[in-house]
Amino acid sequence: MRKFFSIVLMISLISVLSFGGGTIKIGVDFPMTGVVAGFGQMTLDGVKLAHEMYPTVLGKQIELVVMDNKSDKTEAANAAARLIEKERVKAIIGCICSSNTLSAGPIAERAHVPMVSNASTNPLVTQGKKYVFRVCFVDPFQGKAAAIFAYNELGVRKAAVILEVSQDYSISLAKFFKETFKKLGGKITKTLFYVTGDQDFTAQLTSVLATRPEVLFVPGYYPEISLLVRQARQMGYKGYVLCGDGAEAPELIKIGGKAVEGLYYVTHFDPKMAASEMTGKFVDAYTKKYHKGTDALGALGFDAYLVLRDAIQRAGSDDPQKIRDALESTKGFKGATGIITIHHGDPTKSAVIKKVENGKFVYAGFVNP
Ligand code: PHE
C-alpha cells in the first residue's frame, strides 16, 4: 500500500514539475447541435487536432472546455457567459456564425476575456472591440472576391441575389458582392430573402428567375443552399450558382445531390495554398487522424487554436488581459491557412474559389487581396 502511494505521489510530482502544476483553460463556443451542427463538428476536428499536436504552453497543459451554442444567438451568449463565470476560462475560441459571435462577443468584451473567432466574417464582429479577434478574412473582401470571380472568370453580367435576412453574415456578404459587381459594370437583376429553416423557395425563385440572371448568388449556409438550389434546378434554371464560405459542409452534397454539381463558392483553405510549412503539417496530420480530406473550418479552427496558444506563449502569462495584448500584436504567424498578422482584430488573407465536381469540393482558383 505504502509503495502504491509513493508511486502515486511520484507521478503527481512529475506532472506538477512538467506542467507547472496546472492547466490553462480555453473555452470553445461552437454550434455542436442545431441547424449548422456540421460547422461545429468540422471546426472542432481542427481545434482538437491542434490541441493534440501542441497540448501545452508555458509548461502547462491546455484544457479545452467545449460548450454547445446550439446554432443560436442567445445560446452563444449564454455559453460565453458560462465559460467565463463558471469555467473561468482564460480565453475563448468561437463562434463560427457571425450572428453568434456578434452576440457572444460583447460578453467577452465586458468580462475582459479575449475571444478568437476562426470563421466569422461580418466586419462588425471585431469593430470597436478590444477583446474580439479573428483568424479569417472579412466579408468586404469575400464579397469582392465573389464578384470579381463572377465577372471576370465566369464572364457573367447579370446576377440575382437571394439572402438570409436574419444572418449578419448573409447580409454583409450580399452587400459587398453587389457593390463590387455593380462597380465592375454588372447588373443586379433582383434581390430576395429567406430565413433559416425555410424549406420552400419556389416563390422567391419564380420571381428571381423571371429576371433571367446568369448567376444566382446565395450567401447563406449549407442547409438552405442545398434545398434552394435543388428547387432552382427543378424549375429549369441552367445558370451558375455562386455562394460564400457558408456553403462548405458534406451535407451540402448529401442533400443537394446532382443539383449542386457545378456550384462555386468562396472559401478559406485548400492544401494547394501552401501558405506556410504549417499547411503541409496540418494536411498530413489531419488526413492521418480523420481519414478524410481537409476543409476550411477545420483548418481555421486549427489556426485559431495555434494563434491563441502563440499569444499565451508571447504573453508569458495566462492572464486574459496579457493574452489580449499579445493577440493584438500577432505578426507573421505561420498558420495552415495563411500568414496571420492581426490589425484592428483582423488579418488580411487570400481567398480560395472551390467548385462541386463529381460529388466533391475541388479547387477552382485563388483571389488575392
Ligand atoms: N463566414 C461565416 C459567418 O460569418 C461562417 C463560416 C465560415 C461558415 C467558413 C463556414 C465556413 O457566419
Tab-separated table of C-alpha atoms and ligand atoms in Angstrom:
chain	number	residue	atom	x	y	z
A	1	MET	CA	0.000	0.000	0.000
A	2	ARG	CA	2.720	2.389	1.001
A	3	LYS	CA	4.581	1.601	-2.193
A	4	PHE	CA	1.419	2.357	-4.168
A	5	PHE	CA	1.089	5.754	-2.517
A	6	SER	CA	4.672	6.684	-3.168
A	7	ILE	CA	4.196	5.808	-6.841
A	8	VAL	CA	1.069	7.972	-6.970
A	9	LEU	CA	2.964	10.755	-5.233
A	10	MET	CA	5.805	10.442	-7.683
A	11	ILE	CA	3.504	10.553	-10.683
A	12	SER	CA	1.731	13.651	-9.435
A	13	LEU	CA	5.069	15.244	-8.627
A	14	ILE	CA	6.269	14.555	-12.157
A	15	SER	CA	3.143	16.088	-13.656
A	16	VAL	CA	3.423	19.117	-11.372
A	17	LEU	CA	7.011	19.594	-12.475
A	18	SER	CA	6.442	19.058	-16.177
A	19	PHE	CA	3.188	21.010	-16.451
A	20	GLY	CA	3.952	23.711	-13.932
A	21	GLY	CA	1.271	22.413	-11.676
A	22	GLY	CA	-1.843	23.275	-13.533
A	23	THR	CA	-3.817	23.738	-16.653
A	24	ILE	CA	-4.829	26.678	-18.754
A	25	LYS	CA	-8.499	26.521	-19.622
A	26	ILE	CA	-9.611	27.636	-23.053
A	27	GLY	CA	-13.326	27.773	-23.806
A	28	VAL	CA	-14.849	26.704	-27.101
A	29	ASP	CA	-18.220	28.210	-28.145
A	30	PHE	CA	-19.433	26.235	-31.186
A	31	PRO	CA	-22.721	25.017	-32.741
A	32	MET	CA	-22.452	21.293	-31.899
A	33	THR	CA	-26.203	20.773	-32.370
A	34	GLY	CA	-28.927	22.679	-34.216
A	35	VAL	CA	-29.154	23.828	-37.832
A	36	VAL	CA	-25.442	24.267	-38.557
A	37	ALA	CA	-24.054	21.482	-36.352
A	38	GLY	CA	-21.963	20.461	-39.357
A	39	PHE	CA	-19.909	23.648	-38.916
A	40	GLY	CA	-19.277	22.887	-35.240
A	41	GLN	CA	-18.050	19.374	-35.960
A	42	MET	CA	-15.710	20.404	-38.769
A	43	THR	CA	-14.194	23.183	-36.683
A	44	LEU	CA	-13.825	21.078	-33.556
A	45	ASP	CA	-11.932	18.469	-35.597
A	46	GLY	CA	-9.351	21.141	-36.441
A	47	VAL	CA	-9.153	22.529	-32.893
A	48	LYS	CA	-8.742	19.044	-31.424
A	49	LEU	CA	-6.007	18.171	-33.867
A	50	ALA	CA	-4.070	21.340	-32.992
A	51	HIS	CA	-4.562	20.580	-29.300
A	52	GLU	CA	-3.273	17.047	-29.782
A	53	MET	CA	-0.191	18.307	-31.641
A	54	TYR	CA	0.509	21.233	-29.287
A	55	PRO	CA	-1.119	20.373	-25.946
A	56	THR	CA	0.962	22.584	-23.669
A	57	VAL	CA	2.039	26.176	-23.264
A	58	LEU	CA	4.233	27.849	-20.634
A	59	GLY	CA	4.863	24.367	-19.265
A	60	LYS	CA	1.163	23.885	-18.561
A	61	GLN	CA	-1.427	21.609	-20.084
A	62	ILE	CA	-4.068	23.378	-22.165
A	63	GLU	CA	-7.565	22.191	-21.299
A	64	LEU	CA	-10.356	22.702	-23.832
A	65	VAL	CA	-13.834	23.265	-22.429
A	66	VAL	CA	-16.367	22.768	-25.220
A	67	MET	CA	-19.789	24.402	-24.906
A	68	ASP	CA	-22.582	23.834	-27.446
A	69	ASN	CA	-24.286	27.051	-28.570
A	70	LYS	CA	-26.962	25.062	-30.445
A	71	SER	CA	-26.547	27.279	-33.575
A	72	ASP	CA	-28.405	30.019	-31.699
A	73	LYS	CA	-27.584	33.661	-30.873
A	74	THR	CA	-28.897	33.654	-27.305
A	75	GLU	CA	-27.302	30.297	-26.542
A	76	ALA	CA	-23.997	31.560	-27.953
A	77	ALA	CA	-24.020	34.456	-25.462
A	78	ASN	CA	-25.069	32.113	-22.632
A	79	ALA	CA	-22.270	29.694	-23.492
A	80	ALA	CA	-19.708	32.521	-23.376
A	81	ALA	CA	-21.036	33.688	-20.004
A	82	ARG	CA	-20.894	30.146	-18.607
A	83	LEU	CA	-17.361	29.616	-19.899
A	84	ILE	CA	-16.195	32.841	-18.294
A	85	GLU	CA	-18.102	32.792	-14.995
A	86	LYS	CA	-18.327	29.100	-14.219
A	87	GLU	CA	-15.394	27.542	-16.014
A	88	ARG	CA	-13.116	30.560	-15.530
A	89	VAL	CA	-11.537	30.129	-18.956
A	90	LYS	CA	-8.649	32.418	-19.891
A	91	ALA	CA	-9.781	32.848	-23.495
A	92	ILE	CA	-12.485	31.618	-25.867
A	93	ILE	CA	-12.354	30.170	-29.379
A	94	GLY	CA	-15.571	30.917	-31.241
A	95	CYS	CA	-18.075	31.387	-32.521
A	96	ILE	CA	-18.446	30.336	-36.155
A	97	CYS	CA	-21.560	32.101	-37.459
A	98	SER	CA	-21.184	35.878	-37.397
A	99	SER	CA	-24.538	36.497	-35.693
A	100	ASN	CA	-23.478	34.226	-32.822
A	101	THR	CA	-20.071	35.876	-32.455
A	102	LEU	CA	-21.824	39.247	-32.516
A	103	SER	CA	-23.955	38.201	-29.554
A	104	ALA	CA	-21.232	36.350	-27.588
A	105	GLY	CA	-18.501	38.906	-28.321
A	106	PRO	CA	-19.910	41.660	-26.078
A	107	ILE	CA	-19.981	39.183	-23.151
A	108	ALA	CA	-16.257	38.504	-23.574
A	109	GLU	CA	-15.634	42.201	-24.110
A	110	ARG	CA	-17.335	43.173	-20.842
A	111	ALA	CA	-15.525	40.444	-18.894
A	112	HIS	CA	-12.175	41.372	-20.478
A	113	VAL	CA	-11.643	37.813	-21.716
A	114	PRO	CA	-10.171	37.515	-25.230
A	115	MET	CA	-12.132	35.715	-27.908
A	116	VAL	CA	-10.782	34.420	-31.230
A	117	SER	CA	-13.243	33.539	-33.971
A	118	ASN	CA	-11.985	31.126	-36.570
A	119	ALA	CA	-14.605	31.868	-39.186
A	120	SER	CA	-16.925	34.836	-38.550
A	121	THR	CA	-16.511	37.179	-41.495
A	122	ASN	CA	-19.003	40.025	-40.840
A	123	PRO	CA	-16.990	43.252	-40.361
A	124	LEU	CA	-18.868	44.231	-37.172
A	125	VAL	CA	-17.581	41.139	-35.315
A	126	THR	CA	-14.342	42.874	-34.310
A	127	GLN	CA	-15.236	46.508	-34.997
A	128	GLY	CA	-14.894	48.742	-31.934
A	129	LYS	CA	-13.920	45.745	-29.778
A	130	LYS	CA	-10.732	45.290	-27.822
A	131	TYR	CA	-11.129	41.624	-26.896
A	132	VAL	CA	-12.523	40.055	-30.064
A	133	PHE	CA	-10.204	38.827	-32.833
A	134	ARG	CA	-10.447	36.538	-35.830
A	135	VAL	CA	-8.115	34.491	-37.997
A	136	CYS	CA	-10.196	34.640	-41.211
A	137	PHE	CA	-10.727	37.314	-43.862
A	138	VAL	CA	-13.764	39.629	-43.726
A	139	ASP	CA	-16.896	39.959	-45.900
A	140	PRO	CA	-15.888	43.171	-47.698
A	141	PHE	CA	-13.072	41.089	-49.176
A	142	GLN	CA	-15.077	37.887	-49.554
A	143	GLY	CA	-17.904	39.705	-51.380
A	144	LYS	CA	-15.421	41.443	-53.630
A	145	ALA	CA	-13.665	38.150	-54.387
A	146	ALA	CA	-17.000	36.548	-55.334
A	147	ALA	CA	-17.938	39.472	-57.602
A	148	ILE	CA	-14.560	39.563	-59.324
A	149	PHE	CA	-14.737	35.819	-59.894
A	150	ALA	CA	-18.261	36.055	-61.328
A	151	TYR	CA	-17.490	38.986	-63.587
A	152	ASN	CA	-14.010	38.037	-64.777
A	153	GLU	CA	-13.837	34.242	-64.595
A	154	LEU	CA	-17.445	33.206	-65.186
A	155	GLY	CA	-17.872	36.164	-67.525
A	156	VAL	CA	-21.412	36.944	-66.367
A	157	ARG	CA	-23.062	40.370	-66.359
A	158	LYS	CA	-26.474	39.692	-64.749
A	159	ALA	CA	-26.672	38.460	-61.153
A	160	ALA	CA	-29.572	37.836	-58.782
A	161	VAL	CA	-29.117	37.547	-55.026
A	162	ILE	CA	-31.131	35.508	-52.509
A	163	LEU	CA	-30.015	36.075	-48.930
A	164	GLU	CA	-30.873	35.125	-45.346
A	165	VAL	CA	-32.257	38.267	-43.677
A	166	SER	CA	-31.553	37.327	-40.069
A	167	GLN	CA	-27.904	36.287	-40.517
A	168	ASP	CA	-25.410	39.136	-40.291
A	169	TYR	CA	-23.035	37.117	-42.452
A	170	SER	CA	-25.511	36.775	-45.279
A	171	ILE	CA	-26.423	40.462	-45.177
A	172	SER	CA	-22.846	41.721	-45.274
A	173	LEU	CA	-21.710	39.276	-47.913
A	174	ALA	CA	-24.657	40.165	-50.195
A	175	LYS	CA	-23.953	43.871	-49.743
A	176	PHE	CA	-20.283	43.682	-50.667
A	177	PHE	CA	-20.882	41.299	-53.571
A	178	LYS	CA	-23.452	43.665	-55.057
A	179	GLU	CA	-21.254	46.713	-54.560
A	180	THR	CA	-18.305	45.257	-56.463
A	181	PHE	CA	-20.383	43.521	-59.127
A	182	LYS	CA	-22.084	46.811	-59.993
A	183	LYS	CA	-18.827	48.724	-59.877
A	184	LEU	CA	-17.352	46.278	-62.395
A	185	GLY	CA	-20.249	47.002	-64.746
A	186	GLY	CA	-22.568	44.119	-63.881
A	187	LYS	CA	-26.285	44.347	-63.161
A	188	ILE	CA	-28.179	43.009	-60.124
A	189	THR	CA	-31.486	41.865	-61.599
A	190	LYS	CA	-33.214	41.112	-58.281
A	191	THR	CA	-32.554	40.679	-54.543
A	192	LEU	CA	-34.826	38.465	-52.440
A	193	PHE	CA	-34.830	36.972	-48.958
A	194	TYR	CA	-35.414	33.896	-46.790
A	195	VAL	CA	-34.878	32.907	-43.175
A	196	THR	CA	-33.158	29.922	-41.578
A	197	GLY	CA	-35.433	26.901	-41.506
A	198	ASP	CA	-37.264	27.803	-44.733
A	199	GLN	CA	-37.808	24.780	-46.944
A	200	ASP	CA	-39.782	26.139	-49.854
A	201	PHE	CA	-38.049	28.717	-52.016
A	202	THR	CA	-40.289	28.497	-55.075
A	203	ALA	CA	-41.927	31.915	-54.525
A	204	GLN	CA	-38.551	33.693	-54.413
A	205	LEU	CA	-37.185	31.598	-57.267
A	206	THR	CA	-40.179	32.261	-59.534
A	207	SER	CA	-39.690	35.968	-59.220
A	208	VAL	CA	-35.871	35.859	-59.359
A	209	LEU	CA	-35.628	33.507	-62.336
A	210	ALA	CA	-38.066	35.679	-64.303
A	211	THR	CA	-35.308	38.321	-64.383
A	212	ARG	CA	-33.074	35.852	-66.282
A	213	PRO	CA	-29.919	36.048	-64.166
A	214	GLU	CA	-26.738	34.380	-65.419
A	215	VAL	CA	-25.582	33.741	-61.879
A	216	LEU	CA	-27.517	33.194	-58.677
A	217	PHE	CA	-25.557	34.460	-55.681
A	218	VAL	CA	-26.687	32.748	-52.453
A	219	PRO	CA	-24.644	33.924	-49.452
A	220	GLY	CA	-26.262	31.574	-46.933
A	221	TYR	CA	-25.467	28.370	-45.037
A	222	TYR	CA	-25.480	24.854	-46.480
A	223	PRO	CA	-28.894	23.604	-45.186
A	224	GLU	CA	-30.913	26.203	-47.108
A	225	ILE	CA	-28.499	26.484	-50.036
A	226	SER	CA	-28.853	22.793	-50.818
A	227	LEU	CA	-32.668	22.930	-50.872
A	228	LEU	CA	-32.825	26.232	-52.712
A	229	VAL	CA	-30.503	25.070	-55.470
A	230	ARG	CA	-32.386	21.811	-55.870
A	231	GLN	CA	-35.603	23.735	-56.364
A	232	ALA	CA	-33.953	26.187	-58.765
A	233	ARG	CA	-32.751	23.288	-60.946
A	234	GLN	CA	-36.182	21.632	-60.782
A	235	MET	CA	-37.636	24.906	-62.053
A	236	GLY	CA	-35.309	24.737	-65.030
A	237	TYR	CA	-32.572	27.173	-64.002
A	238	LYS	CA	-29.423	26.434	-66.023
A	239	GLY	CA	-27.138	29.326	-64.967
A	240	TYR	CA	-24.324	29.471	-62.466
A	241	VAL	CA	-24.738	29.266	-58.690
A	242	LEU	CA	-22.191	31.101	-56.549
A	243	CYS	CA	-22.034	31.071	-52.744
A	244	GLY	CA	-19.827	32.203	-49.883
A	245	ASP	CA	-17.895	30.193	-47.292
A	246	GLY	CA	-21.153	29.032	-45.646
A	247	ALA	CA	-21.716	26.502	-48.436
A	248	GLU	CA	-18.957	24.105	-47.419
A	249	ALA	CA	-20.168	21.103	-45.446
A	250	PRO	CA	-20.543	17.465	-46.544
A	251	GLU	CA	-24.300	17.910	-46.050
A	252	LEU	CA	-24.436	20.336	-48.995
A	253	ILE	CA	-23.647	17.472	-51.343
A	254	LYS	CA	-25.604	14.879	-49.370
A	255	ILE	CA	-28.798	16.953	-49.526
A	256	GLY	CA	-28.120	18.826	-52.759
A	257	GLY	CA	-27.050	15.782	-54.784
A	258	LYS	CA	-26.843	16.359	-58.538
A	259	ALA	CA	-28.400	19.809	-58.217
A	260	VAL	CA	-25.301	21.276	-56.533
A	261	GLU	CA	-22.905	19.935	-59.194
A	262	GLY	CA	-21.023	22.896	-60.646
A	263	LEU	CA	-21.811	25.158	-57.675
A	264	TYR	CA	-18.973	27.606	-56.976
A	265	TYR	CA	-18.140	29.142	-53.601
A	266	VAL	CA	-15.546	31.356	-51.969
A	267	THR	CA	-13.652	29.870	-49.051
A	268	HIS	CA	-10.539	29.993	-46.875
A	269	PHE	CA	-8.485	26.917	-47.475
A	270	ASP	CA	-7.108	24.438	-49.920
A	271	PRO	CA	-3.979	22.307	-49.477
A	272	LYS	CA	-2.684	23.974	-52.670
A	273	MET	CA	-2.351	27.268	-50.781
A	274	ALA	CA	0.893	26.104	-49.179
A	275	ALA	CA	0.665	29.281	-47.127
A	276	SER	CA	3.494	28.177	-44.837
A	277	GLU	CA	5.177	24.977	-43.674
A	278	MET	CA	2.181	24.638	-41.343
A	279	THR	CA	-0.141	23.928	-44.301
A	280	GLY	CA	1.551	20.632	-45.112
A	281	LYS	CA	1.869	19.700	-41.448
A	282	PHE	CA	-1.837	20.315	-40.976
A	283	VAL	CA	-2.888	18.379	-44.088
A	284	ASP	CA	-0.723	15.355	-43.200
A	285	ALA	CA	-1.807	15.186	-39.572
A	286	TYR	CA	-5.463	15.813	-40.418
A	287	THR	CA	-5.716	13.093	-43.061
A	288	LYS	CA	-3.861	10.666	-40.819
A	289	LYS	CA	-6.180	11.301	-37.884
A	290	TYR	CA	-9.531	11.602	-39.640
A	291	HIS	CA	-9.019	9.607	-42.873
A	292	LYS	CA	-10.777	12.269	-44.938
A	293	GLY	CA	-9.931	15.392	-46.907
A	294	THR	CA	-9.418	18.714	-45.158
A	295	ASP	CA	-11.968	21.534	-45.050
A	296	ALA	CA	-11.864	25.279	-44.439
A	297	LEU	CA	-13.449	25.241	-40.989
A	298	GLY	CA	-11.077	22.577	-39.694
A	299	ALA	CA	-8.071	24.490	-40.992
A	300	LEU	CA	-9.355	27.742	-39.484
A	301	GLY	CA	-10.108	26.020	-36.155
A	302	PHE	CA	-6.555	24.666	-36.191
A	303	ASP	CA	-5.189	28.176	-36.796
A	304	ALA	CA	-7.429	29.830	-34.178
A	305	TYR	CA	-6.060	27.462	-31.517
A	306	LEU	CA	-2.463	27.993	-32.613
A	307	VAL	CA	-2.735	31.783	-32.791
A	308	LEU	CA	-4.189	31.794	-29.289
A	309	ARG	CA	-1.514	29.456	-27.970
A	310	ASP	CA	1.165	31.616	-29.596
A	311	ALA	CA	-0.285	34.693	-27.875
A	312	ILE	CA	-0.219	32.971	-24.470
A	313	GLN	CA	3.385	31.987	-25.139
A	314	ARG	CA	4.404	35.530	-26.078
A	315	ALA	CA	2.428	36.974	-23.162
A	316	GLY	CA	4.423	34.707	-20.858
A	317	SER	CA	1.283	34.525	-18.754
A	318	ASP	CA	-2.252	33.171	-18.784
A	319	ASP	CA	-3.658	36.471	-17.601
A	320	PRO	CA	-6.553	37.270	-20.009
A	321	GLN	CA	-5.514	40.904	-20.282
A	322	LYS	CA	-1.944	39.960	-21.229
A	323	ILE	CA	-3.217	37.350	-23.706
A	324	ARG	CA	-5.381	40.043	-25.319
A	325	ASP	CA	-2.406	42.375	-25.650
A	326	ALA	CA	-0.332	39.616	-27.232
A	327	LEU	CA	-3.150	38.683	-29.640
A	328	GLU	CA	-3.311	42.287	-30.786
A	329	SER	CA	0.358	42.184	-31.741
A	330	THR	CA	0.185	38.881	-33.652
A	331	LYS	CA	2.559	39.335	-36.553
A	332	GLY	CA	3.623	36.968	-39.335
A	333	PHE	CA	2.209	33.905	-37.592
A	334	LYS	CA	2.649	30.922	-39.898
A	335	GLY	CA	-0.761	29.288	-39.965
A	336	ALA	CA	-2.170	26.492	-42.117
A	337	THR	CA	-4.493	28.959	-43.882
A	338	GLY	CA	-2.084	31.850	-44.296
A	339	ILE	CA	0.471	34.144	-42.717
A	340	ILE	CA	-1.505	35.861	-39.992
A	341	THR	CA	-0.836	39.451	-38.948
A	342	ILE	CA	-3.635	40.952	-36.883
A	343	HIS	CA	-4.569	44.570	-37.450
A	344	HIS	CA	-7.621	46.038	-35.669
A	345	GLY	CA	-8.662	42.487	-34.811
A	346	ASP	CA	-8.472	41.130	-38.372
A	347	PRO	CA	-5.871	39.502	-40.604
A	348	THR	CA	-5.557	40.043	-44.368
A	349	LYS	CA	-5.627	36.760	-46.274
A	350	SER	CA	-6.244	35.216	-49.688
A	351	ALA	CA	-9.484	33.563	-50.715
A	352	VAL	CA	-9.893	30.241	-52.487
A	353	ILE	CA	-12.596	29.503	-55.049
A	354	LYS	CA	-13.926	25.957	-54.981
A	355	LYS	CA	-16.430	24.030	-57.029
A	356	VAL	CA	-18.570	20.931	-56.542
A	357	GLU	CA	-17.412	18.345	-59.063
A	358	ASN	CA	-18.431	14.672	-59.102
A	359	GLY	CA	-19.761	14.973	-55.571
A	360	LYS	CA	-16.541	16.537	-54.222
A	361	PHE	CA	-15.288	20.003	-53.348
A	362	VAL	CA	-12.454	20.795	-55.740
A	363	TYR	CA	-10.056	23.703	-56.112
A	364	ALA	CA	-11.028	26.252	-58.773
A	365	GLY	CA	-8.811	29.286	-58.153
A	366	PHE	CA	-7.393	31.936	-55.827
A	367	VAL	CA	-8.255	35.560	-55.230
A	368	ASN	CA	-5.575	37.645	-53.545
A	369	PRO	CA	-6.376	40.763	-51.517
B	1	PHE	N1	-18.295	33.188	-42.557
B	1	PHE	C1	-19.430	32.567	-41.912
B	1	PHE	C2	-20.082	33.585	-40.992
B	1	PHE	O1	-19.529	34.609	-40.720
B	1	PHE	C3	-19.052	31.333	-41.149
B	1	PHE	C4	-18.388	30.234	-41.933
B	1	PHE	C5	-17.055	30.316	-42.328
B	1	PHE	C6	-19.068	29.079	-42.252
B	1	PHE	C7	-16.426	29.311	-43.053
B	1	PHE	C8	-18.472	28.061	-42.978
B	1	PHE	C9	-17.152	28.167	-43.379
B	1	PHE	O2	-21.148	33.381	-40.492
